[in-house]
mmCIF file of C-alpha atoms and ligand atoms in Angstrom:
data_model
loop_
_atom_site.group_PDB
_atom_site.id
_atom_site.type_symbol
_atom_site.label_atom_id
_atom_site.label_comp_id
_atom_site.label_asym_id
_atom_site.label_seq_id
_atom_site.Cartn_x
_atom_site.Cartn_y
_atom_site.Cartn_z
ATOM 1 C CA UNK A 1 0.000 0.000 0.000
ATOM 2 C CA UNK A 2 1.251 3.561 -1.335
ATOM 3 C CA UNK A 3 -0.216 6.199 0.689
ATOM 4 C CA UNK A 4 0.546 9.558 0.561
ATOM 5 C CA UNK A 5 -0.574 12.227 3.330
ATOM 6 C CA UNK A 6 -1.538 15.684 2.114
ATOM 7 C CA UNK A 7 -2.584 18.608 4.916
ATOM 8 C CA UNK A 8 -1.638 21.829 6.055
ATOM 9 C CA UNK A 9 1.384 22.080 8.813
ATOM 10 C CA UNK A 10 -0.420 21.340 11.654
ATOM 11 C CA UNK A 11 -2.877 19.152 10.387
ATOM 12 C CA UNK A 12 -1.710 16.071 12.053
ATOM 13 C CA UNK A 13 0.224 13.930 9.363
ATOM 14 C CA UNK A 14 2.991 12.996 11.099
ATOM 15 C CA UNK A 15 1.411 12.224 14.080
ATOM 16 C CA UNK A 16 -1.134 9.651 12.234
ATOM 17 C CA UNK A 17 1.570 8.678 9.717
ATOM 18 C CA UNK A 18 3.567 7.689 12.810
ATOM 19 C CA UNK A 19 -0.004 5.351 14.232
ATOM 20 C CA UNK A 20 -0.685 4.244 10.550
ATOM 21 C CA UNK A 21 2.836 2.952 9.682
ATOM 22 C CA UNK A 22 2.836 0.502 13.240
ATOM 23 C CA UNK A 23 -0.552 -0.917 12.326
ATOM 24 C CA UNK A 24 -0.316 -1.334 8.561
ATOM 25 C CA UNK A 25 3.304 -2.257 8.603
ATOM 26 C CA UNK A 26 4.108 0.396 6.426
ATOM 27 C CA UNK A 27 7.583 2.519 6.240
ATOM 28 C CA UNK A 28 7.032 5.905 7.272
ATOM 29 C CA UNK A 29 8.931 8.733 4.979
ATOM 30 C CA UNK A 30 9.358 12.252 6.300
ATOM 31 C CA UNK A 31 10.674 14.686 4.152
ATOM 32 C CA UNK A 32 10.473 17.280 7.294
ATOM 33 C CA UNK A 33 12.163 14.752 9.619
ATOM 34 C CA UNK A 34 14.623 13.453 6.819
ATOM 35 C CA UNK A 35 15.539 17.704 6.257
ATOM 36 C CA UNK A 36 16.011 18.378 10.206
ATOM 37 C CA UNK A 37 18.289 15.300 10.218
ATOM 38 C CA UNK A 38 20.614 16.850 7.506
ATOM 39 C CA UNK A 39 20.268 20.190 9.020
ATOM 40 C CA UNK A 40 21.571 18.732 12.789
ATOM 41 C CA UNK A 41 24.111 16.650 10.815
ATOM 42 C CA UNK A 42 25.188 19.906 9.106
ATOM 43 C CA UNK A 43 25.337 18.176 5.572
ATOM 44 C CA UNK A 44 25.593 20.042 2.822
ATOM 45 C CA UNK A 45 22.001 19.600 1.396
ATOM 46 C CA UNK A 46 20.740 20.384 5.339
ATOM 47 C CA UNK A 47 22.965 23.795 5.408
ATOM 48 C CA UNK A 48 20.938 24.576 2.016
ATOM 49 C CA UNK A 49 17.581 23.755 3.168
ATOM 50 C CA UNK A 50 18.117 25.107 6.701
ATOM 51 C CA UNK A 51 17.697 28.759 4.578
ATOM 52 C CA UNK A 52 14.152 27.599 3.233
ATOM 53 C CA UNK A 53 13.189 26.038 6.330
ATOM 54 C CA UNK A 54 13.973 29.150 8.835
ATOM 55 C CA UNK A 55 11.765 31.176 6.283
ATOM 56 C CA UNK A 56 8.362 29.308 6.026
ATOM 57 C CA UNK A 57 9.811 28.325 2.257
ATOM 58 C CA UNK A 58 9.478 24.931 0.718
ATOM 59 C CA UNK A 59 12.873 23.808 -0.198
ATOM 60 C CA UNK A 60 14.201 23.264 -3.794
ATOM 61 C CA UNK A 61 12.162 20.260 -5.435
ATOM 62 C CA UNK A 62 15.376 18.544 -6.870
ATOM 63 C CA UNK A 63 16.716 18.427 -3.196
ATOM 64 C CA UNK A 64 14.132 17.200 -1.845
ATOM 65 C CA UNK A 65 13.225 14.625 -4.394
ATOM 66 C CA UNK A 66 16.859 13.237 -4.038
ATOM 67 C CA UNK A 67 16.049 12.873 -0.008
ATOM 68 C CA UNK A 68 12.759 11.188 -0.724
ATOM 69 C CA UNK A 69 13.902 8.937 -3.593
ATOM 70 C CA UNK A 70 15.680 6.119 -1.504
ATOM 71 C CA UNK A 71 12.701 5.775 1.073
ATOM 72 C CA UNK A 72 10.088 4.791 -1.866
ATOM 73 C CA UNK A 73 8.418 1.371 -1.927
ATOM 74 C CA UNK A 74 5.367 -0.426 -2.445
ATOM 75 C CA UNK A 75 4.513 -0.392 1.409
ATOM 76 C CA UNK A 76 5.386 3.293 2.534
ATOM 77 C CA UNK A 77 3.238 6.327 4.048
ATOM 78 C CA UNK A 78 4.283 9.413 2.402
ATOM 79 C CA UNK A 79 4.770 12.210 4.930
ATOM 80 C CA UNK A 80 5.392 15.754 3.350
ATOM 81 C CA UNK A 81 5.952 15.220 0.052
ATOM 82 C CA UNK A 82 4.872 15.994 -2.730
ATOM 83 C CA UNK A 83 4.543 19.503 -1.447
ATOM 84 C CA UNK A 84 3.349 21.404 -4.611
ATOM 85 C CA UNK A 85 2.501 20.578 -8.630
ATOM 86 C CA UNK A 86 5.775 19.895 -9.785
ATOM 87 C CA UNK A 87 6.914 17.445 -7.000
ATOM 88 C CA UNK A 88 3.738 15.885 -7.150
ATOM 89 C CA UNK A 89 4.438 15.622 -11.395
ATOM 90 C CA UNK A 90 7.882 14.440 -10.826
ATOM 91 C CA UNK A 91 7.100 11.853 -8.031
ATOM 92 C CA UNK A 92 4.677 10.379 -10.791
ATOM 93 C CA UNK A 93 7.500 8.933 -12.566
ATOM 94 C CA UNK A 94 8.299 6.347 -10.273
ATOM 95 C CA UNK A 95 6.143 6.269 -7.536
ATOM 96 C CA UNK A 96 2.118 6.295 -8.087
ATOM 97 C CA UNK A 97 -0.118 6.231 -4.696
ATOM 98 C CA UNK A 98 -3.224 4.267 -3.936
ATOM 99 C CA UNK A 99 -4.475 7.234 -2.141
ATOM 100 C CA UNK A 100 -3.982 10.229 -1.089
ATOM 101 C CA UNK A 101 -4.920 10.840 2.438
ATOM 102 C CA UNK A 102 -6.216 14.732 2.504
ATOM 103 C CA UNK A 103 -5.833 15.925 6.488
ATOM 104 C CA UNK A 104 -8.293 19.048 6.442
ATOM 105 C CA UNK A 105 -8.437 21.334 9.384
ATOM 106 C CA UNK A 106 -9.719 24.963 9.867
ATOM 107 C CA UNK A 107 -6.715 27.058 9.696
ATOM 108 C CA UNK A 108 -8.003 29.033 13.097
ATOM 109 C CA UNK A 109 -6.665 25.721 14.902
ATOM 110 C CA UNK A 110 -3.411 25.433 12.959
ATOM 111 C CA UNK A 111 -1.457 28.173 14.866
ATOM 112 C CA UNK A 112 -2.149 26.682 18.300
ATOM 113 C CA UNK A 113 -1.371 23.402 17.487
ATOM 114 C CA UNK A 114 1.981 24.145 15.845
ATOM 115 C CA UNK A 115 2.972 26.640 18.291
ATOM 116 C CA UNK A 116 2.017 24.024 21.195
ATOM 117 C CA UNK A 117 3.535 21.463 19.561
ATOM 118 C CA UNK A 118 7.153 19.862 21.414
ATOM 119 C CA UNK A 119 9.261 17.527 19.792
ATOM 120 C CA UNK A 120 12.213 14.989 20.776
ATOM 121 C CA UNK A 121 15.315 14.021 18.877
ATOM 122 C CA UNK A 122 13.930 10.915 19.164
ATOM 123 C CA UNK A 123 11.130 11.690 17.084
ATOM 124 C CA UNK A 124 8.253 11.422 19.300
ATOM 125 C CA UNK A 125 6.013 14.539 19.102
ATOM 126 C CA UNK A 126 3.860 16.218 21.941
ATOM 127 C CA UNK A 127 1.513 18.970 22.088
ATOM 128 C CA UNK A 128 2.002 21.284 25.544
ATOM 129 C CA UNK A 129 -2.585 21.234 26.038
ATOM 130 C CA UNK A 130 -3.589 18.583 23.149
ATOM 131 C CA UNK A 131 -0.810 15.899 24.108
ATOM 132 C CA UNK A 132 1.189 16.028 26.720
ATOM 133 C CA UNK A 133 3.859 14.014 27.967
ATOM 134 C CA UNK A 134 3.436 12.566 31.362
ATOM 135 C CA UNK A 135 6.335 14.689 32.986
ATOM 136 C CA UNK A 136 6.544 18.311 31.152
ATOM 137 C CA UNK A 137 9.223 19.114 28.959
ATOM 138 C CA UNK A 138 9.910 14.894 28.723
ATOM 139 C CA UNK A 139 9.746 12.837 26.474
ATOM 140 C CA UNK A 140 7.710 9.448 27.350
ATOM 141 C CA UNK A 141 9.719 7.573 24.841
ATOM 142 C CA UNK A 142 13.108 8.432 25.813
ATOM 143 C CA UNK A 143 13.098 10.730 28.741
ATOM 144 C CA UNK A 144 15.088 13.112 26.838
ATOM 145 C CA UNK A 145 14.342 16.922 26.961
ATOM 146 C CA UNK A 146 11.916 18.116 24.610
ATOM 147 C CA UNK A 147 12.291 21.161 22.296
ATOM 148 C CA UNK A 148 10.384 23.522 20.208
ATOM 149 C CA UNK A 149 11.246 23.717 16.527
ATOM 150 C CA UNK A 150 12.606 27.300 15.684
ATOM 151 C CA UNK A 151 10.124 26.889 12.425
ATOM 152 C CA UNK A 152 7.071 26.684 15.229
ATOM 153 C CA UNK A 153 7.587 29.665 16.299
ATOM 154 C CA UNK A 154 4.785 32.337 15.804
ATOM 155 C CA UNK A 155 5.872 34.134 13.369
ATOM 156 C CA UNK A 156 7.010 31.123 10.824
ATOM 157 C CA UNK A 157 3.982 29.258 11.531
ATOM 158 C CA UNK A 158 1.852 31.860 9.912
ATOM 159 C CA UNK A 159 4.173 32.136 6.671
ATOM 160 C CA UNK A 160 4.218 28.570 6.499
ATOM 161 C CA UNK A 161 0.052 28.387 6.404
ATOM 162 C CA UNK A 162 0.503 30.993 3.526
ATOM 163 C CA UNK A 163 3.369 28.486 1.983
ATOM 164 C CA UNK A 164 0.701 25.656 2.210
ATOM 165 C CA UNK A 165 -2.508 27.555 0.723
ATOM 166 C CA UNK A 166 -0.041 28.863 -2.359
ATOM 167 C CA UNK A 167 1.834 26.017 -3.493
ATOM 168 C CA UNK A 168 0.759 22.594 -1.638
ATOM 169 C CA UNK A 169 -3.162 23.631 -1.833
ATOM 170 C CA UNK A 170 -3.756 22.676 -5.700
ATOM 171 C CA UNK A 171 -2.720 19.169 -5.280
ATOM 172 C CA UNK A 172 -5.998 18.742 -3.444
ATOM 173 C CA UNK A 173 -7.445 19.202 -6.892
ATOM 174 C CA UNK A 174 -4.525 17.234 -9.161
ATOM 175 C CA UNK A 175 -5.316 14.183 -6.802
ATOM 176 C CA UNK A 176 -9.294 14.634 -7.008
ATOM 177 C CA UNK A 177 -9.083 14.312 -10.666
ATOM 178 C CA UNK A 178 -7.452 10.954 -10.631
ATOM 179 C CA UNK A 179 -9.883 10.059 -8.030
ATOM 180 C CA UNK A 180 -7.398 8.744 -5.092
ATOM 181 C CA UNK A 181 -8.202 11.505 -2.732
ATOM 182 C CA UNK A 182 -9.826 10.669 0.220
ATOM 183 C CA UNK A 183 -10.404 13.729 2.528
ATOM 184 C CA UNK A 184 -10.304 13.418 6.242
ATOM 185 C CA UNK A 185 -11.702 16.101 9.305
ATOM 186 C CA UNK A 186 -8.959 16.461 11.179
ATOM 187 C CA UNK A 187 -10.745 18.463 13.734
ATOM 188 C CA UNK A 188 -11.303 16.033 15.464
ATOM 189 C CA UNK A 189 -9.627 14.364 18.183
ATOM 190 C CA UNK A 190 -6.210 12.136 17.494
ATOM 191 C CA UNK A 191 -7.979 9.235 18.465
ATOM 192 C CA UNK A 192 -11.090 9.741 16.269
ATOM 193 C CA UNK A 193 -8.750 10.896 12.924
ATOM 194 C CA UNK A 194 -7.175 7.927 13.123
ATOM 195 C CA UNK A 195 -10.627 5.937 13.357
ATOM 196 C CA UNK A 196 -11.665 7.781 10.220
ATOM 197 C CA UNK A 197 -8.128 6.877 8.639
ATOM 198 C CA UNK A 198 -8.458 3.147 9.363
ATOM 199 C CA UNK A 199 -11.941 3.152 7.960
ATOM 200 C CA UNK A 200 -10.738 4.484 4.762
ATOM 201 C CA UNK A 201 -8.039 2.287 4.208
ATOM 202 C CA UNK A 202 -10.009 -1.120 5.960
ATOM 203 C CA UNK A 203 -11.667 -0.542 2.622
ATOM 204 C CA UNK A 204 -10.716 -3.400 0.470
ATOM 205 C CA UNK A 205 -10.085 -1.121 -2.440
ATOM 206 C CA UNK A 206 -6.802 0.125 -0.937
ATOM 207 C CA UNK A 207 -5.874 -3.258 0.743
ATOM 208 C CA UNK A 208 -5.720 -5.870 -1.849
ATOM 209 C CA UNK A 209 -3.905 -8.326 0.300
ATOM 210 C CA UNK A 210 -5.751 -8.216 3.782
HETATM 211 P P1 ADP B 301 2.057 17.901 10.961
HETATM 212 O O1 ADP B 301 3.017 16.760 10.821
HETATM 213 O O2 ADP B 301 0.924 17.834 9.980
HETATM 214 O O3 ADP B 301 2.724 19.226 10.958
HETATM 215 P P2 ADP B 301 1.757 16.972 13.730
HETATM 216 O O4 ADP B 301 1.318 15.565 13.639
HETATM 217 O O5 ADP B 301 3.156 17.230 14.150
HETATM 218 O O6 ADP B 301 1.369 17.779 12.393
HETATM 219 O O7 ADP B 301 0.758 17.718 14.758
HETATM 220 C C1 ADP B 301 0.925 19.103 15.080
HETATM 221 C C2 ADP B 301 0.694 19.295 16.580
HETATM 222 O O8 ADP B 301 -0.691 19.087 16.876
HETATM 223 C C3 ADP B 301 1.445 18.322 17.475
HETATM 224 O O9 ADP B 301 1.810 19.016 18.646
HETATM 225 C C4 ADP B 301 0.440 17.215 17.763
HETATM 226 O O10 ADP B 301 0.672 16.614 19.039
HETATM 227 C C5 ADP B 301 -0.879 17.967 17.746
HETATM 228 N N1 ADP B 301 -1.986 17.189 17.145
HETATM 229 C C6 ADP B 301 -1.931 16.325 16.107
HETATM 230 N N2 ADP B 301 -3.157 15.846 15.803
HETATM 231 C C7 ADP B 301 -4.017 16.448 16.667
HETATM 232 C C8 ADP B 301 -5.443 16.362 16.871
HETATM 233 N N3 ADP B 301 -6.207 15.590 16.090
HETATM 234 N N4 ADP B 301 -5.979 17.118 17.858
HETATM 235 C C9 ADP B 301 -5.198 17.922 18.626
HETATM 236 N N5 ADP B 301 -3.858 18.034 18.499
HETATM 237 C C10 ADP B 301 -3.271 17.304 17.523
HETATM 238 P P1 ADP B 302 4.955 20.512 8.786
HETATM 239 O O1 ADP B 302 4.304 19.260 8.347
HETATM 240 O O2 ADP B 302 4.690 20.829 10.205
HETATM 241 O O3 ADP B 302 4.742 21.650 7.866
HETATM 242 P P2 ADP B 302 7.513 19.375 8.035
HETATM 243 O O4 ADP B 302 8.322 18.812 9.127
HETATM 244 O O5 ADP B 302 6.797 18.448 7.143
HETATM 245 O O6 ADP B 302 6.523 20.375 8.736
HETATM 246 O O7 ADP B 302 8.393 20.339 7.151
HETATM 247 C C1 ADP B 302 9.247 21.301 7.708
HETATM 248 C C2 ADP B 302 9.889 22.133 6.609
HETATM 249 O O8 ADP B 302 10.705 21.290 5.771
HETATM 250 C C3 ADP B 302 8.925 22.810 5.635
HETATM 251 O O9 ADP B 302 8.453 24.046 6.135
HETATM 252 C C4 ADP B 302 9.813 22.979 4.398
HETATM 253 O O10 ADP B 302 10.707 24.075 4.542
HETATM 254 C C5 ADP B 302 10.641 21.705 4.418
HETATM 255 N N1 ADP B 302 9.993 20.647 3.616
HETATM 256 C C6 ADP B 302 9.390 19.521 4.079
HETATM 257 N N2 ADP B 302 8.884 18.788 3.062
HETATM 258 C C7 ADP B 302 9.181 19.467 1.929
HETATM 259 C C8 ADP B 302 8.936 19.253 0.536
HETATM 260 N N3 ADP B 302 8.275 18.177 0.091
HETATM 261 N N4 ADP B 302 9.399 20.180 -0.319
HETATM 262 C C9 ADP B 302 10.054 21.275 0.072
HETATM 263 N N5 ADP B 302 10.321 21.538 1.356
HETATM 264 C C10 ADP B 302 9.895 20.664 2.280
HETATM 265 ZN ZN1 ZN B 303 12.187 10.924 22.870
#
């Protein structure tokens, strides 16, 4: 199963990629997580996208296509990318998903949950009011010390909603038309999304196999 995830920073994808990929069995790709690694490991490509990221700008698409390229398979959740028309055209090339999971919630809750959020260099991801470790500023997983991303700060977070409704918007419609778009409310609570998510993709039509 191909799936990619399509939303709005905020939304919720890599916290349901992260539940979908340990029940489906699937390999979770990040482009944001596989960009903050490079950044932290001061590579070359992260020293380049560090610029873009800093901003609320969506890297360049050949970098991030060469970041993505290794993690495709047949059983992978696509987290982040494509991110606008021409990734999405280029990706087509070699990669073509069962369905694209559209995360849709009202951009009035975006800001708080992005500026809430707190992540760990393990990976795990919190939210200060919507979910909370059990000791503050700790991570369950590790017990290392949370941070906040310098990109969830205020006033990226609002350029990065503008990034979103310019560029990644119109592949809600490129998707529609080849009818693998399946659009979720992700108003709702993380438990319930996730419900809604399974429901969708319990649907034979995505899972051939099971
Ligand atoms: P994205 O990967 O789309 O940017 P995340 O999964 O990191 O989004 O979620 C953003 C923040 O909102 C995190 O702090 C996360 O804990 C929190 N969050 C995710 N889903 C929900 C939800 N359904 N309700 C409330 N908070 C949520
Ligand atoms: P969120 O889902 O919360 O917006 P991500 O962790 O997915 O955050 O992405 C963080 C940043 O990494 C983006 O703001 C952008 O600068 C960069 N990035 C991630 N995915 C892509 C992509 N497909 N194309 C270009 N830049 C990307
Ligand atoms: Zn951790």
């Amino acid at each position: 199963m191909k799936i990619v995830l399509l939303g709005p920073p905020g939304c919720g994808k890599g916290t349901q990629a992260k539940k979908i990929s340990g029940k489906y069995n699937l390999a979770h790709v990040s482009t944001g997580d596989l960009l903050r690694k490079a950044v932290a490991e001061k590579t070359e490509l992260g020293l380049k996208a560090k610029e873009y990221m800093d901003k609320g700008k969506l890297g360049p698409d050949e970098l991030v296509l060469e970041i993505v390229k290794p993690g495709l398979s047949d059983d992978v959740i696509l987290d982040g990318f494509p991110r606008n028309l021409n990734q999405a055209v280029m990706l087509k090339n070699f990669f073509s998903p069962d369905v694209v999971l559209n995360i849709n919630v009202d951009f009035n809750v975006l800001v708080k949950r992005l500026t809430g959020r707190r992540s760990c260099r393990c990976g795990a991801v919190y939210h200060t009011e919507y979910n909370p470790p059990k000791k503050e500023g700790i991570c369950d997983k590790c017990n290392s010390r949370l941070y906040q991303r310098d990109d969830d700060k205020e006033e990226v977070v609002v350029k990065r909603i503008e990034t979103y409704k310019k560029e990644t918007k119109p592949l809600i419609d490129y998707y529609k038309k080849q009818r693998i778009l399946k659009t979720i409310n992700g108003n709702l609570s993380i438990h319930d999304v996730f419900d809604e998510i399974c429901r969708i993709l319990n649907n034979k039509t995505y899972i051939p196999l099971m």
